PDB file of C-alpha atoms in Angstrom:
ATOM      1  CA  UNK A   1     -13.770  -5.883  -2.257  1.00 66.00           C
ATOM      2  CA  UNK A   2     -12.439  -5.406  -5.988  1.00 67.00           C
ATOM      3  CA  UNK A   3      -9.782  -7.000  -6.612  1.00 85.00           C
ATOM      4  CA  UNK A   4      -6.497  -6.022  -9.584  1.00 92.00           C
ATOM      5  CA  UNK A   5      -4.425  -8.488 -11.884  1.00 94.00           C
ATOM      6  CA  UNK A   6      -1.398  -7.850 -13.677  1.00 96.00           C
ATOM      7  CA  UNK A   7       1.461  -9.790 -14.875  1.00 96.00           C
ATOM      8  CA  UNK A   8       4.296 -11.454 -11.469  1.00 95.00           C
ATOM      9  CA  UNK A   9       7.534  -9.787 -14.091  1.00 97.00           C
ATOM     10  CA  UNK A  10       8.498  -7.190 -16.956  1.00 97.00           C
ATOM     11  CA  UNK A  11      11.870  -6.346 -18.369  1.00 97.00           C
ATOM     12  CA  UNK A  12      12.238  -3.007 -19.688  1.00 96.00           C
ATOM     13  CA  UNK A  13      15.056  -2.243 -20.790  1.00 96.00           C
ATOM     14  CA  UNK A  14      17.501   1.446 -20.225  1.00 97.00           C
ATOM     15  CA  UNK A  15      15.440   5.294 -21.415  1.00 96.00           C
ATOM     16  CA  UNK A  16      12.946   3.121 -23.240  1.00 96.00           C
ATOM     17  CA  UNK A  17       9.645   3.429 -22.448  1.00 96.00           C
ATOM     18  CA  UNK A  18       7.135   0.896 -19.999  1.00 97.00           C
ATOM     19  CA  UNK A  19       3.371  -0.230 -20.125  1.00 98.00           C
ATOM     20  CA  UNK A  20       2.516  -1.459 -16.213  1.00 98.00           C
ATOM     21  CA  UNK A  21      -1.102  -3.612 -17.271  1.00 97.00           C
ATOM     22  CA  UNK A  22      -3.274  -4.252 -14.966  1.00 97.00           C
ATOM     23  CA  UNK A  23      -6.944  -6.115 -15.269  1.00 96.00           C
ATOM     24  CA  UNK A  24      -9.796  -4.953 -12.521  1.00 93.00           C
ATOM     25  CA  UNK A  25     -12.987  -6.407 -14.440  1.00 92.00           C
ATOM     26  CA  UNK A  26     -15.209  -6.309 -10.607  1.00 89.00           C
ATOM     27  CA  UNK A  27     -14.564  -2.335 -10.826  1.00 91.00           C
ATOM     28  CA  UNK A  28     -17.593  -0.520  -9.292  1.00 88.00           C
ATOM     29  CA  UNK A  29     -17.841   3.138 -10.612  1.00 87.00           C
ATOM     30  CA  UNK A  30     -16.840   4.503  -7.774  1.00 86.00           C
ATOM     31  CA  UNK A  31     -13.559   3.393  -7.075  1.00 90.00           C
ATOM     32  CA  UNK A  32     -10.313   4.593  -7.939  1.00 92.00           C
ATOM     33  CA  UNK A  33      -7.282   3.538  -9.797  1.00 94.00           C
ATOM     34  CA  UNK A  34      -4.865   4.049  -7.584  1.00 95.00           C
ATOM     35  CA  UNK A  35      -0.424   3.345  -8.224  1.00 97.00           C
ATOM     36  CA  UNK A  36       2.064   2.231  -5.388  1.00 96.00           C
ATOM     37  CA  UNK A  37       5.523   1.330  -5.955  1.00 97.00           C
ATOM     38  CA  UNK A  38       7.304  -0.680  -3.566  1.00 96.00           C
ATOM     39  CA  UNK A  39      11.478  -0.376  -3.465  1.00 93.00           C
ATOM     40  CA  UNK A  40      13.415  -2.855  -1.736  1.00 88.00           C
ATOM     41  CA  UNK A  41      13.314  -1.966   2.438  1.00 87.00           C
ATOM     42  CA  UNK A  42      11.012   0.972   2.164  1.00 91.00           C
ATOM     43  CA  UNK A  43       6.811   1.079   2.581  1.00 93.00           C
ATOM     44  CA  UNK A  44       4.929   1.573  -1.049  1.00 94.00           C
ATOM     45  CA  UNK A  45       5.081   4.864  -2.553  1.00 95.00           C
ATOM     46  CA  UNK A  46       2.718   7.149  -4.716  1.00 95.00           C
ATOM     47  CA  UNK A  47       2.744   7.196  -8.020  1.00 97.00           C
ATOM     48  CA  UNK A  48      -0.297   8.005 -10.382  1.00 97.00           C
ATOM     49  CA  UNK A  49      -3.912   7.206  -9.806  1.00 95.00           C
ATOM     50  CA  UNK A  50      -7.565   8.460 -11.223  1.00 94.00           C
ATOM     51  CA  UNK A  51     -10.573   7.516 -11.984  1.00 94.00           C
ATOM     52  CA  UNK A  52     -12.110   7.731 -15.877  1.00 93.00           C
ATOM     53  CA  UNK A  53      -9.945  10.330 -17.242  1.00 92.00           C
ATOM     54  CA  UNK A  54      -6.629   9.637 -18.169  1.00 94.00           C
ATOM     55  CA  UNK A  55      -4.085  11.720 -15.852  1.00 95.00           C
ATOM     56  CA  UNK A  56      -0.599  12.486 -16.227  1.00 95.00           C
ATOM     57  CA  UNK A  57       2.111  14.268 -13.795  1.00 93.00           C
ATOM     58  CA  UNK A  58       5.734  13.811 -13.592  1.00 91.00           C
ATOM     59  CA  UNK A  59       6.576  10.272 -12.344  1.00 89.00           C
ATOM     60  CA  UNK A  60       4.396   9.043 -14.967  1.00 96.00           C
ATOM     61  CA  UNK A  61       1.021   8.423 -17.136  1.00 97.00           C
ATOM     62  CA  UNK A  62      -2.678   7.031 -16.597  1.00 98.00           C
ATOM     63  CA  UNK A  63      -4.353   5.265 -19.339  1.00 98.00           C
ATOM     64  CA  UNK A  64      -7.515   4.325 -18.714  1.00 97.00           C
ATOM     65  CA  UNK A  65      -9.661   1.904 -20.896  1.00 96.00           C
ATOM     66  CA  UNK A  66     -13.093   3.474 -21.765  1.00 95.00           C
ATOM     67  CA  UNK A  67     -15.149   0.905 -19.590  1.00 95.00           C
ATOM     68  CA  UNK A  68     -12.400   1.305 -16.812  1.00 95.00           C
ATOM     69  CA  UNK A  69     -11.864  -2.634 -16.743  1.00 95.00           C
ATOM     70  CA  UNK A  70      -8.423  -2.043 -17.175  1.00 96.00           C
ATOM     71  CA  UNK A  71      -5.772   0.672 -16.993  1.00 97.00           C
ATOM     72  CA  UNK A  72      -1.913   0.824 -17.852  1.00 98.00           C
ATOM     73  CA  UNK A  73       1.253   2.885 -16.127  1.00 98.00           C
ATOM     74  CA  UNK A  74       3.011   4.226 -18.686  1.00 98.00           C
ATOM     75  CA  UNK A  75       6.622   5.190 -17.795  1.00 97.00           C
ATOM     76  CA  UNK A  76       7.726   7.393 -20.353  1.00 94.00           C
ATOM     77  CA  UNK A  77      11.633   6.282 -19.947  1.00 95.00           C
ATOM     78  CA  UNK A  78      12.613   3.772 -17.307  1.00 96.00           C
ATOM     79  CA  UNK A  79      15.774   4.280 -15.414  1.00 96.00           C
ATOM     80  CA  UNK A  80      17.308   1.779 -13.382  1.00 96.00           C
ATOM     81  CA  UNK A  81      15.547   3.696  -9.900  1.00 94.00           C
ATOM     82  CA  UNK A  82      12.188   2.815 -11.492  1.00 96.00           C
ATOM     83  CA  UNK A  83      13.725  -0.825 -10.805  1.00 97.00           C
ATOM     84  CA  UNK A  84      10.364  -2.453  -8.090  1.00 97.00           C
ATOM     85  CA  UNK A  85       7.041  -3.384  -7.325  1.00 97.00           C
ATOM     86  CA  UNK A  86       4.209  -2.277  -8.574  1.00 98.00           C
ATOM     87  CA  UNK A  87       1.058  -2.365  -7.358  1.00 96.00           C
ATOM     88  CA  UNK A  88      -2.393  -1.885  -9.145  1.00 96.00           C
ATOM     89  CA  UNK A  89      -4.457  -0.695  -6.543  1.00 92.00           C
ATOM     90  CA  UNK A  90      -8.379   0.305  -6.074  1.00 91.00           C
ATOM     91  CA  UNK A  91      -9.814   2.656  -3.836  1.00 87.00           C
ATOM     92  CA  UNK A  92     -13.190   2.864  -2.891  1.00 81.00           C
ATOM     93  CA  UNK A  93     -14.663   7.387  -3.007  1.00 69.00           C
ATOM     94  CA  UNK A  94     -15.447   6.590   0.829  1.00 68.00           C
ATOM     95  CA  UNK A  95     -12.912   3.834   2.095  1.00 69.00           C
ATOM     96  CA  UNK A  96      -9.960   3.618   3.227  1.00 72.00           C
ATOM     97  CA  UNK A  97      -8.362   0.572   2.337  1.00 78.00           C
ATOM     98  CA  UNK A  98      -6.334  -0.584  -0.228  1.00 84.00           C
ATOM     99  CA  UNK A  99      -6.141  -4.703  -0.290  1.00 82.00           C
ATOM    100  CA  UNK A 100      -3.121  -5.446  -2.206  1.00 85.00           C
ATOM    101  CA  UNK A 101      -2.002  -7.530  -4.965  1.00 84.00           C
ATOM    102  CA  UNK A 102       1.150  -9.563  -5.963  1.00 87.00           C
ATOM    103  CA  UNK A 103       2.112  -6.113  -8.287  1.00 94.00           C
ATOM    104  CA  UNK A 104       4.388  -6.939 -11.301  1.00 97.00           C
ATOM    105  CA  UNK A 105       8.082  -6.353  -9.990  1.00 97.00           C
ATOM    106  CA  UNK A 106       9.906  -4.666 -12.497  1.00 98.00           C
ATOM    107  CA  UNK A 107      13.624  -5.070 -12.854  1.00 97.00           C
ATOM    108  CA  UNK A 108      15.701  -2.836 -15.170  1.00 97.00           C
ATOM    109  CA  UNK A 109      18.494  -3.628 -17.709  1.00 96.00           C
ATOM    110  CA  UNK A 110      21.256  -0.904 -18.316  1.00 94.00           C
TER     111      UNK A 110
ATOM    112  CA  UNK B   1       5.135  18.009   8.712  1.00 59.00           C
ATOM    113  CA  UNK B   2       6.767  14.248   9.262  1.00 70.00           C
ATOM    114  CA  UNK B   3       4.004  12.240   7.091  1.00 92.00           C
ATOM    115  CA  UNK B   4       3.446   8.654   9.047  1.00 95.00           C
ATOM    116  CA  UNK B   5       5.378   7.193  11.628  1.00 96.00           C
ATOM    117  CA  UNK B   6       6.049   3.824  12.445  1.00 97.00           C
ATOM    118  CA  UNK B   7       7.837   2.840  16.371  1.00 97.00           C
ATOM    119  CA  UNK B   8       9.770   1.066  16.156  1.00 97.00           C
ATOM    120  CA  UNK B   9      12.177  -0.270  13.136  1.00 96.00           C
ATOM    121  CA  UNK B  10      12.549  -2.971  14.437  1.00 97.00           C
ATOM    122  CA  UNK B  11      11.506  -5.528  16.893  1.00 97.00           C
ATOM    123  CA  UNK B  12      12.463  -9.383  18.230  1.00 97.00           C
ATOM    124  CA  UNK B  13      10.076 -10.593  20.186  1.00 97.00           C
ATOM    125  CA  UNK B  14       9.744 -13.803  22.911  1.00 98.00           C
ATOM    126  CA  UNK B  15       6.934 -16.330  21.345  1.00 98.00           C
ATOM    127  CA  UNK B  16       3.454 -15.234  24.053  1.00 97.00           C
ATOM    128  CA  UNK B  17       4.888 -11.979  24.100  1.00 97.00           C
ATOM    129  CA  UNK B  18       2.222  -9.157  24.106  1.00 96.00           C
ATOM    130  CA  UNK B  19       3.718  -5.902  22.066  1.00 96.00           C
ATOM    131  CA  UNK B  20       2.946  -2.677  20.884  1.00 98.00           C
ATOM    132  CA  UNK B  21       3.501  -1.396  16.804  1.00 98.00           C
ATOM    133  CA  UNK B  22       3.273   2.173  17.261  1.00 98.00           C
ATOM    134  CA  UNK B  23       1.561   5.263  14.036  1.00 98.00           C
ATOM    135  CA  UNK B  24       1.476   8.183  14.074  1.00 97.00           C
ATOM    136  CA  UNK B  25       0.676  10.817  11.466  1.00 96.00           C
ATOM    137  CA  UNK B  26       0.575  14.459  11.994  1.00 95.00           C
ATOM    138  CA  UNK B  27      -1.924  14.730   8.272  1.00 93.00           C
ATOM    139  CA  UNK B  28      -5.236  15.540  10.164  1.00 92.00           C
ATOM    140  CA  UNK B  29      -5.978  12.077   7.666  1.00 92.00           C
ATOM    141  CA  UNK B  30      -9.560  10.734   8.150  1.00 91.00           C
ATOM    142  CA  UNK B  31      -8.135   7.102   7.277  1.00 93.00           C
ATOM    143  CA  UNK B  32      -6.172   4.932   8.778  1.00 94.00           C
ATOM    144  CA  UNK B  33      -4.959   0.293   8.192  1.00 94.00           C
ATOM    145  CA  UNK B  34      -2.420  -1.814   8.608  1.00 96.00           C
ATOM    146  CA  UNK B  35      -0.671  -4.222   6.863  1.00 96.00           C
ATOM    147  CA  UNK B  36       1.091  -7.128   6.414  1.00 97.00           C
ATOM    148  CA  UNK B  37       4.673  -8.092   3.948  1.00 96.00           C
ATOM    149  CA  UNK B  38       6.362 -11.657   4.419  1.00 94.00           C
ATOM    150  CA  UNK B  39       8.937 -12.642   2.469  1.00 87.00           C
ATOM    151  CA  UNK B  40       7.885 -11.813  -1.893  1.00 83.00           C
ATOM    152  CA  UNK B  41       4.969 -11.424  -0.562  1.00 86.00           C
ATOM    153  CA  UNK B  42       2.176  -8.485  -1.320  1.00 88.00           C
ATOM    154  CA  UNK B  43       1.160  -6.543   1.307  1.00 92.00           C
ATOM    155  CA  UNK B  44      -1.875  -7.517   2.730  1.00 93.00           C
ATOM    156  CA  UNK B  45      -4.362  -5.410   5.005  1.00 93.00           C
ATOM    157  CA  UNK B  46      -4.796  -6.189   8.597  1.00 96.00           C
ATOM    158  CA  UNK B  47      -7.302  -3.684  10.579  1.00 95.00           C
ATOM    159  CA  UNK B  48      -8.631  -0.385   9.550  1.00 93.00           C
ATOM    160  CA  UNK B  49      -9.702   2.322  10.045  1.00 93.00           C
ATOM    161  CA  UNK B  50     -11.909   4.935   8.912  1.00 90.00           C
ATOM    162  CA  UNK B  51     -11.840   7.721  11.901  1.00 91.00           C
ATOM    163  CA  UNK B  52     -11.552   8.402  15.706  1.00 93.00           C
ATOM    164  CA  UNK B  53     -13.359   5.375  17.970  1.00 94.00           C
ATOM    165  CA  UNK B  54     -14.589   3.205  14.356  1.00 93.00           C
ATOM    166  CA  UNK B  55     -12.694  -0.256  13.617  1.00 95.00           C
ATOM    167  CA  UNK B  56     -12.758  -2.608  11.409  1.00 93.00           C
ATOM    168  CA  UNK B  57     -11.394  -5.757  10.292  1.00 94.00           C
ATOM    169  CA  UNK B  58      -8.668  -6.358   7.438  1.00 92.00           C
ATOM    170  CA  UNK B  59      -7.834  -9.461   5.315  1.00 91.00           C
ATOM    171  CA  UNK B  60      -6.027 -10.676   8.342  1.00 95.00           C
ATOM    172  CA  UNK B  61      -6.893 -10.604  12.120  1.00 97.00           C
ATOM    173  CA  UNK B  62      -6.407 -13.119  13.833  1.00 96.00           C
ATOM    174  CA  UNK B  63      -3.905 -12.486  16.614  1.00 96.00           C
ATOM    175  CA  UNK B  64      -4.081  -8.971  16.289  1.00 98.00           C
ATOM    176  CA  UNK B  65      -6.755  -5.773  18.388  1.00 97.00           C
ATOM    177  CA  UNK B  66      -6.595  -2.585  17.218  1.00 97.00           C
ATOM    178  CA  UNK B  67      -8.467   0.708  18.320  1.00 96.00           C
ATOM    179  CA  UNK B  68      -8.957   4.860  17.759  1.00 96.00           C
ATOM    180  CA  UNK B  69      -8.905   6.932  19.776  1.00 96.00           C
ATOM    181  CA  UNK B  70      -7.124   9.893  18.238  1.00 96.00           C
ATOM    182  CA  UNK B  71      -7.282  11.170  14.596  1.00 95.00           C
ATOM    183  CA  UNK B  72      -3.514  10.844  14.741  1.00 96.00           C
ATOM    184  CA  UNK B  73      -2.065   7.546  16.506  1.00 97.00           C
ATOM    185  CA  UNK B  74      -3.402   4.188  15.010  1.00 98.00           C
ATOM    186  CA  UNK B  75      -1.398   1.414  17.272  1.00 98.00           C
ATOM    187  CA  UNK B  76      -1.319  -2.819  16.803  1.00 98.00           C
ATOM    188  CA  UNK B  77      -1.603  -4.040  19.150  1.00 98.00           C
ATOM    189  CA  UNK B  78      -0.205  -7.792  19.073  1.00 97.00           C
ATOM    190  CA  UNK B  79      -1.902 -10.333  22.060  1.00 92.00           C
ATOM    191  CA  UNK B  80       0.238 -13.765  22.294  1.00 96.00           C
ATOM    192  CA  UNK B  81       3.164 -13.149  19.705  1.00 97.00           C
ATOM    193  CA  UNK B  82       3.552 -16.189  17.333  1.00 97.00           C
ATOM    194  CA  UNK B  83       6.465 -17.600  15.282  1.00 97.00           C
ATOM    195  CA  UNK B  84       3.622 -16.857  12.094  1.00 96.00           C
ATOM    196  CA  UNK B  85       3.860 -13.077  12.842  1.00 97.00           C
ATOM    197  CA  UNK B  86       7.399 -12.419  11.825  1.00 97.00           C
ATOM    198  CA  UNK B  87       6.804 -10.373   9.088  1.00 97.00           C
ATOM    199  CA  UNK B  88       7.126  -6.205   8.246  1.00 97.00           C
ATOM    200  CA  UNK B  89       4.417  -4.132   8.973  1.00 98.00           C
ATOM    201  CA  UNK B  90       3.155  -0.923   7.242  1.00 97.00           C
ATOM    202  CA  UNK B  91       1.329   1.547   8.716  1.00 97.00           C
ATOM    203  CA  UNK B  92      -1.071   3.759   6.601  1.00 95.00           C
ATOM    204  CA  UNK B  93      -3.027   6.871   5.816  1.00 94.00           C
ATOM    205  CA  UNK B  94      -5.690   8.428   4.018  1.00 90.00           C
ATOM    206  CA  UNK B  95      -7.239  12.222   3.478  1.00 85.00           C
ATOM    207  CA  UNK B  96     -10.857  10.338   2.577  1.00 75.00           C
ATOM    208  CA  UNK B  97     -11.140   8.701   0.182  1.00 76.00           C
ATOM    209  CA  UNK B  98      -9.838   6.786  -2.745  1.00 80.00           C
ATOM    210  CA  UNK B  99      -9.509  10.917  -4.814  1.00 83.00           C
ATOM    211  CA  UNK B 100      -6.123  11.341  -2.720  1.00 86.00           C
ATOM    212  CA  UNK B 101      -3.130   9.380  -2.084  1.00 90.00           C
ATOM    213  CA  UNK B 102      -1.833   7.238   0.581  1.00 92.00           C
ATOM    214  CA  UNK B 103       1.343   7.704   3.072  1.00 94.00           C
ATOM    215  CA  UNK B 104       3.116   5.014   3.844  1.00 95.00           C
ATOM    216  CA  UNK B 105       5.046   4.603   7.162  1.00 95.00           C
ATOM    217  CA  UNK B 106       8.405   3.764   6.663  1.00 94.00           C
ATOM    218  CA  UNK B 107       7.766  -0.386   8.097  1.00 96.00           C
ATOM    219  CA  UNK B 108       8.878  -2.112  11.437  1.00 97.00           C
ATOM    220  CA  UNK B 109      10.154  -5.358  10.702  1.00 97.00           C
ATOM    221  CA  UNK B 110       9.440  -7.132  12.917  1.00 97.00           C
ATOM    222  CA  UNK B 111      10.478 -11.440  14.861  1.00 97.00           C
ATOM    223  CA  UNK B 112       9.062 -13.986  16.714  1.00 97.00           C
ATOM    224  CA  UNK B 113      11.061 -16.405  17.955  1.00 97.00           C
TER     225      UNK B 113
END
């Protein structure tokens, strides 16, 4: 199973953009890149996913490197409610198991 | 549409007792999986299933059994609870493959004394 590497923690100021990086150098051609976040005492929550092209949704944007060995989750304007642990995960196209890394703990300062 | 439902939310067991954590989804998803999360750690995969009648081991399967007799249900059995199994357990389901999102239950907080 391909692994991901993320920084342990990051800080941001409220209403500023946040760029959360993820390295996945062993990604295969059929692995989708997923991002989830986990608020305290809750289950992980889906944020965004993509395969090759950059993706946008109401929560965030996902920028995928051309060689797909890294990606960046972009929160356009961080709010206090965005403080959470963010996980970058690779999911095989034909499989349903998720292998979590340590994730990045994002703190947002007012 | 309830999503992924886990029961119970909290449980205290004595060492050596057995119990079953329940997970049910009403979205007709093919893939289901179980994770444990220890304090300050990420989630680790225990067992997963790619469809009714098919299960496989994840990263930390020892001490746990699973079965998948229906698409909807994926129970996790602790055969003889140990203090090392004190953790928060999450169940997830995904329709099929990585092209769509996974859904998680709210978790079961298990304490083994």
